[in-house]
Amino acid sequence: MTAGQSVFIERAHAADMPALIELLAELFALESDFSVDHDNQRRGLELLLAQPEDRAAVLVARSADGKAVAMASAQLVISTAQGAPSAWIEDVVVKQSLRGQGIAGHLLRSLLAWAQQRGETRAQLLADKSNALAQDFYRHLGWQPTRLMAWRLVPPDC
């Protein structure tokens, strides 16, 4: 299977929820900052899918039989540094058995096209420090690491 021949990219639908949750489980198994929690992932996906099309996108790669085999999401934020929208890309994951076939690159190009149509001038994403394969993949596509560090705060009641 190659990305251009046997998969097609489109917006995710509510009916994709079980496949999206399983894809996120594969991703979060690789990321030490997150854990698999199907209820949380469902709620997050529902919130993303409910966003207006000009603010967020969840794209899937579908196999010839229509199954979602990969996903990626993006949300637009306003960058004061750029003075324009910036795309925040998350949840880039391809079903393990299909990795290395260009599907993730195809998904990312589609997300970037979506964001550029909405005026974004920069895209950003995070990769787990221990996931050398992901880092190499992003470098191969021309992404560059920054000197910024990601920080987070989870309030105690959450």
Short mmCIF file of C-alpha atoms in Angstrom, two decimals:
data_model
loop_
_atom_site.label_atom_id
_atom_site.label_comp_id
_atom_site.label_asym_id
_atom_site.label_seq_id
_atom_site.Cartn_x
_atom_site.Cartn_y
_atom_site.Cartn_z
CA MET A 1 0.00 0.00 0.00
CA THR A 2 1.35 3.43 -0.89
CA ALA A 3 -0.14 6.70 0.27
CA GLY A 4 -0.99 7.93 -3.20
CA GLN A 5 -2.52 4.72 -4.51
CA SER A 6 -4.37 2.87 -1.77
CA VAL A 7 -5.40 5.45 0.80
CA PHE A 8 -7.31 8.67 0.54
CA ILE A 9 -7.46 11.57 2.96
CA GLU A 10 -10.66 13.14 4.22
CA ARG A 11 -12.15 14.70 7.31
CA ALA A 12 -12.99 12.29 10.10
CA HIS A 13 -16.62 11.58 10.97
CA ALA A 14 -18.31 10.57 14.21
CA ALA A 15 -18.59 7.03 12.82
CA ASP A 16 -14.77 6.86 12.84
CA MET A 17 -14.65 7.21 16.63
CA PRO A 18 -13.73 3.57 17.46
CA ALA A 19 -10.89 3.56 14.91
CA LEU A 20 -9.64 6.97 16.06
CA ILE A 21 -9.60 5.88 19.69
CA GLU A 22 -7.57 2.79 18.76
CA LEU A 23 -5.12 4.91 16.76
CA LEU A 24 -4.69 7.23 19.74
CA ALA A 25 -4.05 4.21 21.95
CA GLU A 26 -1.17 3.24 19.62
CA LEU A 27 0.19 6.79 19.77
CA PHE A 28 -0.12 7.24 23.52
CA ALA A 29 1.62 3.91 24.10
CA LEU A 30 4.69 5.62 22.59
CA GLU A 31 4.41 8.94 24.45
CA SER A 32 5.49 8.92 28.06
CA ASP A 33 3.59 12.12 28.95
CA PHE A 34 0.20 10.64 28.10
CA SER A 35 -1.75 7.55 28.94
CA VAL A 36 -4.43 5.60 27.18
CA ASP A 37 -7.86 6.52 28.54
CA HIS A 38 -10.58 5.73 26.02
CA ASP A 39 -13.13 7.98 27.76
CA ASN A 40 -10.78 10.98 27.69
CA GLN A 41 -9.80 10.30 24.10
CA ARG A 42 -13.46 10.02 23.07
CA ARG A 43 -14.31 13.33 24.78
CA GLY A 44 -11.33 15.05 23.16
CA LEU A 45 -12.21 13.75 19.73
CA GLU A 46 -15.85 14.76 20.15
CA LEU A 47 -14.74 18.29 21.05
CA LEU A 48 -12.41 18.45 18.05
CA LEU A 49 -15.00 17.11 15.63
CA ALA A 50 -17.51 19.68 16.90
CA GLN A 51 -15.19 22.61 16.13
CA PRO A 52 -15.99 24.80 13.11
CA GLU A 53 -14.14 23.68 9.97
CA ASP A 54 -12.22 26.96 9.88
CA ARG A 55 -10.73 26.38 13.38
CA ALA A 56 -9.86 22.67 13.56
CA ALA A 57 -9.53 19.60 11.39
CA VAL A 58 -9.23 15.91 12.12
CA LEU A 59 -8.13 14.11 8.99
CA VAL A 60 -8.00 10.39 8.41
CA ALA A 61 -6.32 8.23 5.82
CA ARG A 62 -8.72 5.58 4.62
CA SER A 63 -7.80 2.26 3.10
CA ALA A 64 -9.52 1.07 -0.07
CA ASP A 65 -12.22 -0.58 2.07
CA GLY A 66 -13.00 2.73 3.81
CA LYS A 67 -11.37 1.99 7.17
CA ALA A 68 -9.50 4.79 8.98
CA VAL A 69 -5.88 3.58 9.17
CA ALA A 70 -4.19 6.85 10.16
CA MET A 71 -5.10 10.22 11.60
CA ALA A 72 -3.77 13.67 12.34
CA SER A 73 -5.39 16.77 13.77
CA ALA A 74 -4.72 20.50 13.63
CA GLN A 75 -6.10 23.53 15.36
CA LEU A 76 -5.48 27.16 14.51
CA VAL A 77 -4.21 29.55 17.16
CA ILE A 78 -3.20 33.17 16.75
CA SER A 79 0.55 33.75 16.80
CA THR A 80 1.60 37.15 18.09
CA ALA A 81 5.11 36.42 16.74
CA GLN A 82 3.73 35.89 13.23
CA GLY A 83 0.77 38.24 13.46
CA ALA A 84 -1.31 35.52 11.84
CA PRO A 85 -2.83 32.12 12.50
CA SER A 86 -0.50 29.26 13.36
CA ALA A 87 -1.39 25.59 12.99
CA TRP A 88 -0.93 23.39 16.04
CA ILE A 89 -0.64 19.80 14.79
CA GLU A 90 -1.30 16.83 17.05
CA ASP A 91 -2.11 13.15 17.00
CA VAL A 92 -0.12 12.13 13.94
CA VAL A 93 -0.38 8.35 13.95
CA VAL A 94 -0.50 5.56 11.40
CA LYS A 95 -1.62 2.03 12.20
CA GLN A 96 1.59 0.21 13.11
CA SER A 97 1.32 -2.39 10.33
CA LEU A 98 1.18 0.39 7.69
CA ARG A 99 3.98 2.68 8.88
CA GLY A 100 6.80 3.58 6.52
CA GLN A 101 4.60 3.85 3.43
CA GLY A 102 4.24 7.63 3.17
CA ILE A 103 0.80 7.83 4.76
CA ALA A 104 1.81 10.21 7.58
CA GLY A 105 3.52 12.55 5.11
CA HIS A 106 0.39 12.56 2.99
CA LEU A 107 -1.73 13.39 6.06
CA LEU A 108 0.62 16.21 7.11
CA ARG A 109 0.63 17.76 3.63
CA SER A 110 -3.18 17.69 3.65
CA LEU A 111 -3.32 19.33 7.09
CA LEU A 112 -0.84 22.00 6.03
CA ALA A 113 -2.90 22.72 2.91
CA TRP A 114 -6.02 23.06 5.10
CA ALA A 115 -4.18 25.47 7.42
CA GLN A 116 -2.63 27.52 4.61
CA GLN A 117 -6.08 28.01 3.07
CA ARG A 118 -7.01 29.63 6.38
CA GLY A 119 -4.03 31.99 6.47
CA GLU A 120 -1.56 30.14 8.69
CA THR A 121 2.05 31.24 8.41
CA ARG A 122 3.63 28.68 10.71
CA ALA A 123 2.95 25.11 11.82
CA GLN A 124 4.19 23.46 14.97
CA LEU A 125 4.01 20.07 16.61
CA LEU A 126 5.50 18.09 19.47
CA ALA A 127 7.34 14.78 19.36
CA ASP A 128 8.26 12.65 22.35
CA LYS A 129 11.94 13.05 23.27
CA SER A 130 12.41 9.29 23.26
CA ASN A 131 10.73 8.71 19.89
CA ALA A 132 13.74 8.92 17.57
CA LEU A 133 11.76 7.48 14.64
CA ALA A 134 9.22 10.31 14.83
CA GLN A 135 11.96 12.91 15.15
CA ASP A 136 13.80 11.49 12.14
CA PHE A 137 10.54 11.41 10.17
CA TYR A 138 9.80 15.08 10.87
CA ARG A 139 13.38 16.11 10.03
CA HIS A 140 13.12 14.16 6.77
CA LEU A 141 10.03 16.23 5.89
CA GLY A 142 11.86 19.48 6.60
CA TRP A 143 10.57 20.22 10.09
CA GLN A 144 13.11 21.83 12.39
CA PRO A 145 13.43 21.53 16.16
CA THR A 146 13.12 24.75 18.13
CA ARG A 147 14.86 25.92 21.27
CA LEU A 148 11.51 26.11 23.07
CA MET A 149 10.51 23.53 25.65
CA ALA A 150 6.98 22.30 26.14
CA TRP A 151 5.61 22.79 29.66
CA ARG A 152 2.30 21.74 31.12
CA LEU A 153 0.24 22.06 34.26
CA VAL A 154 -2.52 19.67 35.15
CA PRO A 155 -4.65 21.15 37.92
CA PRO A 156 -5.04 18.74 40.87
CA ASP A 157 -8.80 18.43 40.41
CA CYS A 158 -8.53 17.24 36.80
#
